[in-house]
Short mmCIF file of N, CA and C and ligand atoms in Angstrom, two decimals:
data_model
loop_
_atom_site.label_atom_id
_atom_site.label_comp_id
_atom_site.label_asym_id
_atom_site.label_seq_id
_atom_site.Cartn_x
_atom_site.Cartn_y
_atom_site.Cartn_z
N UNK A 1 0.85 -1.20 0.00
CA UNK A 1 0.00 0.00 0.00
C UNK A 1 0.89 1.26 0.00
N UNK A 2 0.40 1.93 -1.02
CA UNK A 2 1.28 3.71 -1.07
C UNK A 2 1.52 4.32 -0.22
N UNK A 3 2.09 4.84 0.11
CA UNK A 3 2.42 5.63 1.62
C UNK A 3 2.15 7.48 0.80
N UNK A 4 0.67 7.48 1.32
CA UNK A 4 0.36 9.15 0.68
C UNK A 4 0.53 10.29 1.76
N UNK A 5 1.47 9.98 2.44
CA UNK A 5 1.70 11.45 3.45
C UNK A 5 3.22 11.44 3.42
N UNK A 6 3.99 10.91 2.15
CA UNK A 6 5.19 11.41 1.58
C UNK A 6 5.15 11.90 0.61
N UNK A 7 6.23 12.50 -0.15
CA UNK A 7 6.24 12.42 -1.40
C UNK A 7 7.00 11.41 -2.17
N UNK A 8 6.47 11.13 -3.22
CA UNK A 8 7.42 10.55 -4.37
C UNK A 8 7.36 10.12 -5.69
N UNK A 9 8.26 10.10 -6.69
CA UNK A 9 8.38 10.39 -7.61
C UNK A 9 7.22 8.83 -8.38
N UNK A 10 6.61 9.68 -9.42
CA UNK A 10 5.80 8.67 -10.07
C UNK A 10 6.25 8.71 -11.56
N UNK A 11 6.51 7.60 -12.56
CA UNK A 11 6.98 7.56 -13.89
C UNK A 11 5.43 7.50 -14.58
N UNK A 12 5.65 7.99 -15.61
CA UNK A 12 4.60 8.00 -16.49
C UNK A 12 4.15 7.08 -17.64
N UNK A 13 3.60 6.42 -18.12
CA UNK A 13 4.36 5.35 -19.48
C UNK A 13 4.76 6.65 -20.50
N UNK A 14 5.91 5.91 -21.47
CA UNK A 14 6.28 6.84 -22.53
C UNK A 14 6.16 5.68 -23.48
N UNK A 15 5.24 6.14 -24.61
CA UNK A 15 4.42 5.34 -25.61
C UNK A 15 5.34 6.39 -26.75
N UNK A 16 5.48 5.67 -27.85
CA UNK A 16 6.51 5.51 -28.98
C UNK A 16 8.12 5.16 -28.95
N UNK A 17 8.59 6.02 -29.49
CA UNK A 17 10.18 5.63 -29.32
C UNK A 17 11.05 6.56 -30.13
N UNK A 18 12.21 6.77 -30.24
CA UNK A 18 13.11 7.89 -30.97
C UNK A 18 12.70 7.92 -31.96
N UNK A 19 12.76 7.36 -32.64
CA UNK A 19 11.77 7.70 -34.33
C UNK A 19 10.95 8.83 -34.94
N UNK A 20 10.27 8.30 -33.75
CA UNK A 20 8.69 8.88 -33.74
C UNK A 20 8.34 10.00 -32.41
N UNK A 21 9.02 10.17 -31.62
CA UNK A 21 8.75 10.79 -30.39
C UNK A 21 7.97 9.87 -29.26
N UNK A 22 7.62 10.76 -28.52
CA UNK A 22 7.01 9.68 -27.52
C UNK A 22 5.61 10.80 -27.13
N UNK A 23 4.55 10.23 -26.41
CA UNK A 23 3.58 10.33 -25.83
C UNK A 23 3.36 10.03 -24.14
N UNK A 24 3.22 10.40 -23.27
CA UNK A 24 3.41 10.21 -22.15
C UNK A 24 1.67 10.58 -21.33
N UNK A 25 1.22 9.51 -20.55
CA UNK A 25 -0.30 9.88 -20.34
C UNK A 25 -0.48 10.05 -18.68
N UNK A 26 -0.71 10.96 -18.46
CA UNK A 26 -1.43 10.80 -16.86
C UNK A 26 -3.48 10.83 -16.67
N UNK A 27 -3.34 9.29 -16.42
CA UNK A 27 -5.00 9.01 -15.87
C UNK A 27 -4.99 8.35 -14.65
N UNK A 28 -6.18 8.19 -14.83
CA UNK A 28 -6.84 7.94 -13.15
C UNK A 28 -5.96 6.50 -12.56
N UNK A 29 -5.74 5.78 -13.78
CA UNK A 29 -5.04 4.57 -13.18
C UNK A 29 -3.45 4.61 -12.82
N UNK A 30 -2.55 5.92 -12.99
CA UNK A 30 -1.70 6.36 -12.27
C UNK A 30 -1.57 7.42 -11.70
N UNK A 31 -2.56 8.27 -11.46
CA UNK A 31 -2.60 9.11 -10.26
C UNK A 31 -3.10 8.61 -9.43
N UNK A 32 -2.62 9.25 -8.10
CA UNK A 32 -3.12 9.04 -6.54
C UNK A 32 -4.06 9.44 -6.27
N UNK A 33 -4.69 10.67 -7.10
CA UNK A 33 -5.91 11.01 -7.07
C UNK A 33 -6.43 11.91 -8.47
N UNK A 34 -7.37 12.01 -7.85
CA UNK A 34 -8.62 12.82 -8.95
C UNK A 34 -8.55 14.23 -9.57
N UNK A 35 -7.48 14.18 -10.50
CA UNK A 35 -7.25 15.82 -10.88
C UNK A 35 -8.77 16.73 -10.74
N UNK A 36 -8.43 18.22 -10.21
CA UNK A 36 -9.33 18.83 -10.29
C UNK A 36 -8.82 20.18 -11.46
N UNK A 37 -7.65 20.27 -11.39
CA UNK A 37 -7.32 21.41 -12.67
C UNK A 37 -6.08 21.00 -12.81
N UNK A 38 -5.64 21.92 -13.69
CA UNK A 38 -4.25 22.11 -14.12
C UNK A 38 -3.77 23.42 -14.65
N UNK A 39 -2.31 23.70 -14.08
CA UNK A 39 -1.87 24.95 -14.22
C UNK A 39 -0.32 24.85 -14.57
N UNK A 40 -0.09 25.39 -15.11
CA UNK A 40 1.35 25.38 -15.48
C UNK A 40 2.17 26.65 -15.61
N UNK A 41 4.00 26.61 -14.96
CA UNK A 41 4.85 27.87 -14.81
C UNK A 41 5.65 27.82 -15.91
N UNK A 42 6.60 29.05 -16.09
CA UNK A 42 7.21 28.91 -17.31
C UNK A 42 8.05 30.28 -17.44
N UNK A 43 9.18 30.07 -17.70
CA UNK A 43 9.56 31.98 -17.64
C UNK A 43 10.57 32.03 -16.44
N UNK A 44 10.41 31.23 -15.56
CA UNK A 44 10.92 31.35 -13.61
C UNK A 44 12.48 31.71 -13.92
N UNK A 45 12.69 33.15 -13.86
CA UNK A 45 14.06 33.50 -13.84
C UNK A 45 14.88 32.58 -12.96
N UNK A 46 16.09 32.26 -13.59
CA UNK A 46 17.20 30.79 -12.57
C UNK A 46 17.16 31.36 -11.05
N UNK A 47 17.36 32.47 -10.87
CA UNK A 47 17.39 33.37 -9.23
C UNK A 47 16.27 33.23 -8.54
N UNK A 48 15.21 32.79 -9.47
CA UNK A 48 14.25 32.81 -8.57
C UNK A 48 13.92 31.83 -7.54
N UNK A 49 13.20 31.89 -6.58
CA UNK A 49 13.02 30.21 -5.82
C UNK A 49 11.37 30.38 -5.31
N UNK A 50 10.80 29.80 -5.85
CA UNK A 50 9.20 29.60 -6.19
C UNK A 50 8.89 28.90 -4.72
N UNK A 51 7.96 28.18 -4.55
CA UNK A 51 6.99 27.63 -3.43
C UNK A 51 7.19 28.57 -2.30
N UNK A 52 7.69 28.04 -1.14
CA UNK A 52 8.35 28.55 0.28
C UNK A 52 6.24 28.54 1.07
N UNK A 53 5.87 27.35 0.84
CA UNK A 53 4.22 27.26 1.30
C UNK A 53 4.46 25.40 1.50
N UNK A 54 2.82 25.36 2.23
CA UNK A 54 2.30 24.28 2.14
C UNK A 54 1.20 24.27 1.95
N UNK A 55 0.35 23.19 2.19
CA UNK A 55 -1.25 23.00 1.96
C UNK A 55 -1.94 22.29 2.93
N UNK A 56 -3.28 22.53 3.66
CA UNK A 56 -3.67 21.90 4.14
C UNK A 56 -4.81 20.47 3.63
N UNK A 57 -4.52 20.97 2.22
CA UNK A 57 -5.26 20.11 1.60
C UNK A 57 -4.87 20.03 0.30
N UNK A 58 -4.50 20.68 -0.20
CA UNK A 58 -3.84 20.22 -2.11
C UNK A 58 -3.07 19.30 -1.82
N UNK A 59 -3.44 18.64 -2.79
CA UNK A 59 -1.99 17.60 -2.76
C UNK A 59 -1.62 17.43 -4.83
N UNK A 60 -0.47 17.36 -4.83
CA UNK A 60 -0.35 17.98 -6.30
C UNK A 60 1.07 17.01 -6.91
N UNK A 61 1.00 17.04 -8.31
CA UNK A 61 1.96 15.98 -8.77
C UNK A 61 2.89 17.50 -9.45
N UNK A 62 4.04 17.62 -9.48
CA UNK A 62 4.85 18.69 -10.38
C UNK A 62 5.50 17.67 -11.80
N UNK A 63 5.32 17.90 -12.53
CA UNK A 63 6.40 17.75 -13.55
C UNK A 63 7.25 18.40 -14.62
N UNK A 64 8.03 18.14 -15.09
CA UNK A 64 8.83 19.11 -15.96
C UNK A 64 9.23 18.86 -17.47
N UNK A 65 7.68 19.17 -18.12
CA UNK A 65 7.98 18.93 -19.43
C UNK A 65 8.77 19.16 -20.32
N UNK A 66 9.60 20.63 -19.50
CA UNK A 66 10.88 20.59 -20.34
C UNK A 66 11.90 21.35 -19.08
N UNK A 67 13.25 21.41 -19.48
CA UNK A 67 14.12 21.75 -18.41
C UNK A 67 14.06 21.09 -17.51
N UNK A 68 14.68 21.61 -16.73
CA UNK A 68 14.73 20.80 -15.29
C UNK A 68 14.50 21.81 -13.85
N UNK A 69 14.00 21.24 -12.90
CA UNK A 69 13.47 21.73 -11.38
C UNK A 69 13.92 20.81 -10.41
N UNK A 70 14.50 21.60 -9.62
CA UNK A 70 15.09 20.83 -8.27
C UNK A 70 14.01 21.25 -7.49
N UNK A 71 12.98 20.41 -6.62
CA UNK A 71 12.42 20.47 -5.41
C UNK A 71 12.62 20.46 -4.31
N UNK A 72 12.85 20.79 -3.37
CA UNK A 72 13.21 20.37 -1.97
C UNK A 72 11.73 20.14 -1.57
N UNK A 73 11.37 18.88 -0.35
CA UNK A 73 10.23 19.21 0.12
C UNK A 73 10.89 18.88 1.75
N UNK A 74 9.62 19.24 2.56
CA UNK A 74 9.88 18.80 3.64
C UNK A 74 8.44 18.46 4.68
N UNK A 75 8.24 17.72 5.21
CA UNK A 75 7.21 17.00 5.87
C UNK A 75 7.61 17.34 7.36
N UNK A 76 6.26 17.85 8.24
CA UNK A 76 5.99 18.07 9.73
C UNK A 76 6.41 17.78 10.58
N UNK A 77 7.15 15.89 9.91
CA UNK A 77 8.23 15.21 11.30
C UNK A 77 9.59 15.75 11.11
N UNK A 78 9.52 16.91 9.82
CA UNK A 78 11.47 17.31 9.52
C UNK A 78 12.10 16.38 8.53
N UNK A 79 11.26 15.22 7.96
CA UNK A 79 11.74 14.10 6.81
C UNK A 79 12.56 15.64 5.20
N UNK A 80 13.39 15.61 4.98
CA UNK A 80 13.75 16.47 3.72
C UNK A 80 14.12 15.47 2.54
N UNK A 81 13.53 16.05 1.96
CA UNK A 81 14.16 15.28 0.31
C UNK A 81 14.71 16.54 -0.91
N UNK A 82 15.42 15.81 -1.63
CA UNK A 82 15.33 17.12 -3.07
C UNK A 82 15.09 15.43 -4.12
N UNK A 83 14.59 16.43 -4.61
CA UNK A 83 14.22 15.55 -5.84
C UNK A 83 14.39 16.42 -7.14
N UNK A 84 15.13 16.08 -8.32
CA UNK A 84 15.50 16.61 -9.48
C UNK A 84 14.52 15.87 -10.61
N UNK A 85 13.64 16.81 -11.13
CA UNK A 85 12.79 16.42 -12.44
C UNK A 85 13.44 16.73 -13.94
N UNK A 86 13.79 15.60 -14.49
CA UNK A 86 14.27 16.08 -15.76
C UNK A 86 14.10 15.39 -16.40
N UNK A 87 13.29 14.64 -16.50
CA UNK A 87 12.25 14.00 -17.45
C UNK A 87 10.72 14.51 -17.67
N UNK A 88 10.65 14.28 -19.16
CA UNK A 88 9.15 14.70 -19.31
C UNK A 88 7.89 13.77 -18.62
N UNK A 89 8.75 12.38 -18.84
CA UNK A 89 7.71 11.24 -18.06
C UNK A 89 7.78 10.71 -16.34
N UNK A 90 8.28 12.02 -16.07
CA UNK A 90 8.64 11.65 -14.29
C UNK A 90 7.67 12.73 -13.90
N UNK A 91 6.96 12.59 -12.76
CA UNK A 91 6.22 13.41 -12.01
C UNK A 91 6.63 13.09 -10.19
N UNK A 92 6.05 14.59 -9.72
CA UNK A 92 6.39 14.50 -7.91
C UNK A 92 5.46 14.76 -7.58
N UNK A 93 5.19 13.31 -6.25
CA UNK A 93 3.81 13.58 -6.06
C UNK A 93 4.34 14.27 -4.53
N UNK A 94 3.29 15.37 -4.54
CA UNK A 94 3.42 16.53 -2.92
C UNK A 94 2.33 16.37 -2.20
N UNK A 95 2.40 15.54 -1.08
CA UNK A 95 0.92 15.20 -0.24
C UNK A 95 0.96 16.58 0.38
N UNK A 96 -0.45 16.57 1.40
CA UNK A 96 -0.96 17.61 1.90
C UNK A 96 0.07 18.10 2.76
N UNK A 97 0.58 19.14 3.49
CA UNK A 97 1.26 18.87 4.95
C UNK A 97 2.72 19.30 4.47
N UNK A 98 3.43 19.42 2.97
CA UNK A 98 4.49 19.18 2.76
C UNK A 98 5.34 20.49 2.12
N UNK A 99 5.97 20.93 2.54
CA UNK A 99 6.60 22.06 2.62
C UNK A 99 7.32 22.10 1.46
N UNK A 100 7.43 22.99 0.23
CA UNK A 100 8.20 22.88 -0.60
C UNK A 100 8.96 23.90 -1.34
N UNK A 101 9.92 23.85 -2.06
CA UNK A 101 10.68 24.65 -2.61
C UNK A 101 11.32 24.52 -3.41
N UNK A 102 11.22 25.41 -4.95
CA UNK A 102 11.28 24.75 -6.38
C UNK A 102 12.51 26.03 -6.47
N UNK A 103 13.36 25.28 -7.52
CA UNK A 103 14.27 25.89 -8.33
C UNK A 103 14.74 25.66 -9.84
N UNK A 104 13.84 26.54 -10.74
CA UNK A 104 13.62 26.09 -11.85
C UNK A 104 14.84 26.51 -13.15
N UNK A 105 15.14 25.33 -14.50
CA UNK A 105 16.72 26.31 -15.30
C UNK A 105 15.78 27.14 -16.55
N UNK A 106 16.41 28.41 -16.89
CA UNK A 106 15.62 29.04 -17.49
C UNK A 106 14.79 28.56 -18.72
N UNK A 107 14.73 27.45 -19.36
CA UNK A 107 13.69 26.87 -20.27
C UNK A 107 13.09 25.71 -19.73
N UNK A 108 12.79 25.90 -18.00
CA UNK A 108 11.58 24.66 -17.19
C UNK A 108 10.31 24.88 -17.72
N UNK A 109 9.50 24.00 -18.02
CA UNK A 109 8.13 24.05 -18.10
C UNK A 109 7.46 22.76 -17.44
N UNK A 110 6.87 24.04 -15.73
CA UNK A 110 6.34 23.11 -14.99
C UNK A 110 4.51 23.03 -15.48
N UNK A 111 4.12 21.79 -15.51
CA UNK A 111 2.78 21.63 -15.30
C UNK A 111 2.48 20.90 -13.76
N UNK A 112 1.65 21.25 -13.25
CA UNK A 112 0.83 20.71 -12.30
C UNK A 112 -0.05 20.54 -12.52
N UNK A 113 -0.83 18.85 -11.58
CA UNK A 113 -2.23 18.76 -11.45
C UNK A 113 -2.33 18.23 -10.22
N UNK A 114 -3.25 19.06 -9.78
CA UNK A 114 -4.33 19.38 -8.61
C UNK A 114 -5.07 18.74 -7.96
N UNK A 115 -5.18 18.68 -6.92
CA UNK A 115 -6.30 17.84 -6.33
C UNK A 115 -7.72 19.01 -6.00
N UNK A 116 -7.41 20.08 -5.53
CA UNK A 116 -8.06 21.16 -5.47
C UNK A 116 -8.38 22.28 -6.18
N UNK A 117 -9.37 22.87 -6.52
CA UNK A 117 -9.47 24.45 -6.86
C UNK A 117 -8.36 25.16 -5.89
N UNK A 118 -7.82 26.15 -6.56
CA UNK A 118 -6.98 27.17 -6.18
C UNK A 118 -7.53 27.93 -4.71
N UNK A 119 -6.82 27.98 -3.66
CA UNK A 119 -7.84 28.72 -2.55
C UNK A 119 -6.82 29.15 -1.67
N UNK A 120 -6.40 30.52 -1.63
CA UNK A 120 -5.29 31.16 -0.91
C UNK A 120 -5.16 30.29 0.70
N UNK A 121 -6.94 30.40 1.33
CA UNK A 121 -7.04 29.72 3.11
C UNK A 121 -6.22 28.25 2.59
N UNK A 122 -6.32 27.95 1.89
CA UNK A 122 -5.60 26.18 2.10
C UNK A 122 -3.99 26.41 1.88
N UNK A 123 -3.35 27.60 1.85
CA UNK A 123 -1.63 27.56 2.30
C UNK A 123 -1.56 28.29 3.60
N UNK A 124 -0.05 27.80 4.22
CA UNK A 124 0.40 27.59 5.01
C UNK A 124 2.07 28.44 4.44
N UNK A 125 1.77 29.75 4.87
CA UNK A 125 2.93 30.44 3.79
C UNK A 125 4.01 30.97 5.05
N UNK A 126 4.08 30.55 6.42
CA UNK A 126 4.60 30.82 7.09
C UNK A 126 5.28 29.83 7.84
N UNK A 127 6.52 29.87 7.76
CA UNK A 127 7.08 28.38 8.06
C UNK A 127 7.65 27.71 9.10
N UNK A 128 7.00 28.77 10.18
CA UNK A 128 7.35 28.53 11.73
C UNK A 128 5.76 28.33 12.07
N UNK A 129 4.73 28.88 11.24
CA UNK A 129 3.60 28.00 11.70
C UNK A 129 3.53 26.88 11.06
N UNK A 130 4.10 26.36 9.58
CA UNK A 130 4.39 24.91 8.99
C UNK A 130 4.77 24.10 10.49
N UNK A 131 5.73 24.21 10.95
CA UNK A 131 6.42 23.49 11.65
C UNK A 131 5.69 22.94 13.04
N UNK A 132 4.42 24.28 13.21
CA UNK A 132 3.95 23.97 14.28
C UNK A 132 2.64 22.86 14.82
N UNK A 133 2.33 22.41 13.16
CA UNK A 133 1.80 21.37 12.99
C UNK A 133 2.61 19.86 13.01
N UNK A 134 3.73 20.14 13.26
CA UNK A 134 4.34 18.50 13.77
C UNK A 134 4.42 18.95 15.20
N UNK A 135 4.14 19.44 15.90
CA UNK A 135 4.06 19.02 17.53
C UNK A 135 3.16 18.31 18.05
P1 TYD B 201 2.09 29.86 -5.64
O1 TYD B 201 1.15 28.72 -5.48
O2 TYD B 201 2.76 30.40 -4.40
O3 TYD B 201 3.20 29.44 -6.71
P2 TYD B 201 4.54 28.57 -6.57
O4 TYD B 201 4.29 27.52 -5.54
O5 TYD B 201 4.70 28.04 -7.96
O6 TYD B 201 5.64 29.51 -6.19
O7 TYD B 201 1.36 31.03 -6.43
C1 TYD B 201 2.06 32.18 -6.84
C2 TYD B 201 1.07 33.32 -6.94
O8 TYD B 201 0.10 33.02 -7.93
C3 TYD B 201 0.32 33.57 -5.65
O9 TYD B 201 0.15 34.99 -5.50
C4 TYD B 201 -1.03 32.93 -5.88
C5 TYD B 201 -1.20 33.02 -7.38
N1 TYD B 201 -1.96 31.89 -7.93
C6 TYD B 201 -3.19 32.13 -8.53
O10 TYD B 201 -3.69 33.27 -8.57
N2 TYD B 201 -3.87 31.07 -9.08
C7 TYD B 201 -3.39 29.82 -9.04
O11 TYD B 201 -4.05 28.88 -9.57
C8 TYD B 201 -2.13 29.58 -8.41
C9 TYD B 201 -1.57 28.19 -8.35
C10 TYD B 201 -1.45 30.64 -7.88
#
């Protein structure tokens, strides 16, 4: 059984081959859950460093259809990971609870999908109150 109050990296199938290119699909039978939208970044000057939030309820897959993004996340008990996306057919799955922080190279193109509608009350943008939910 999945362990959904970590994160981790999910592969995608990649359907064709060098020839021809490839096709890569995300449905219900490899997500963890039930997309509700999708949004995607693009542009993220290299200096920049995106997330610095959590969620009390999104839980969201990142991937990087093109370029590459280093994630850091971090979870309530202090667990840290980085995880590097540089595949088009790799995705990161970010459970609820999980603290994160993206660093994208100037031709990344992140898509995300959602478990939630967009809703400012469901982050957690302060990271000494993040923390104060693992006590
Ligand atoms: P944020 O979720 O903090 O982005 P990231 O984690 O990629 O750094 O969102 C950045 C800003 O964009 C913030 O002011 C909220 C706004 N925003 C929307 O208006 N709609 C959306 O769907 C999302 C995801 C963000």
């Amino acid at each position: 059984m999945k362990d959904y109050t970590k994160p981790f990296l999910i592969e995608f199938p990649k359907i064709g081959g060098s020839a021809l290119g490839y096709i890569s699909v995300a449905e219900n039978e490899n997500l963890p859950f039930v997309p509700k939208r999708l949004y995607w970044t693009y542009f993220t000057p290299e200096e920049v460093e995106r997330g610095g939030h959590s969620h009390y309820d999104l839980q969201q897959i990142l991937i990087a259809v093109a370029g590459r993004i280093q994630v850091t996340t971090e979870l309530v008990n202090g667990d840290k990971e980085t995880f590097l996306l540089d595949k088009p057919n790799v995705g990161l799955y970010i459970p609820k609870m999980c603290w994160r922080d993206m660093k994208y190279t100037h031709n990344a193109v992140q898509i995300c999908i959602a478990s939630i509608e967009y809703d400012e009350k469901d982050y957690i943008r302060d990271y000494s109150e993040f923390l104060k939910h693992g006590r």
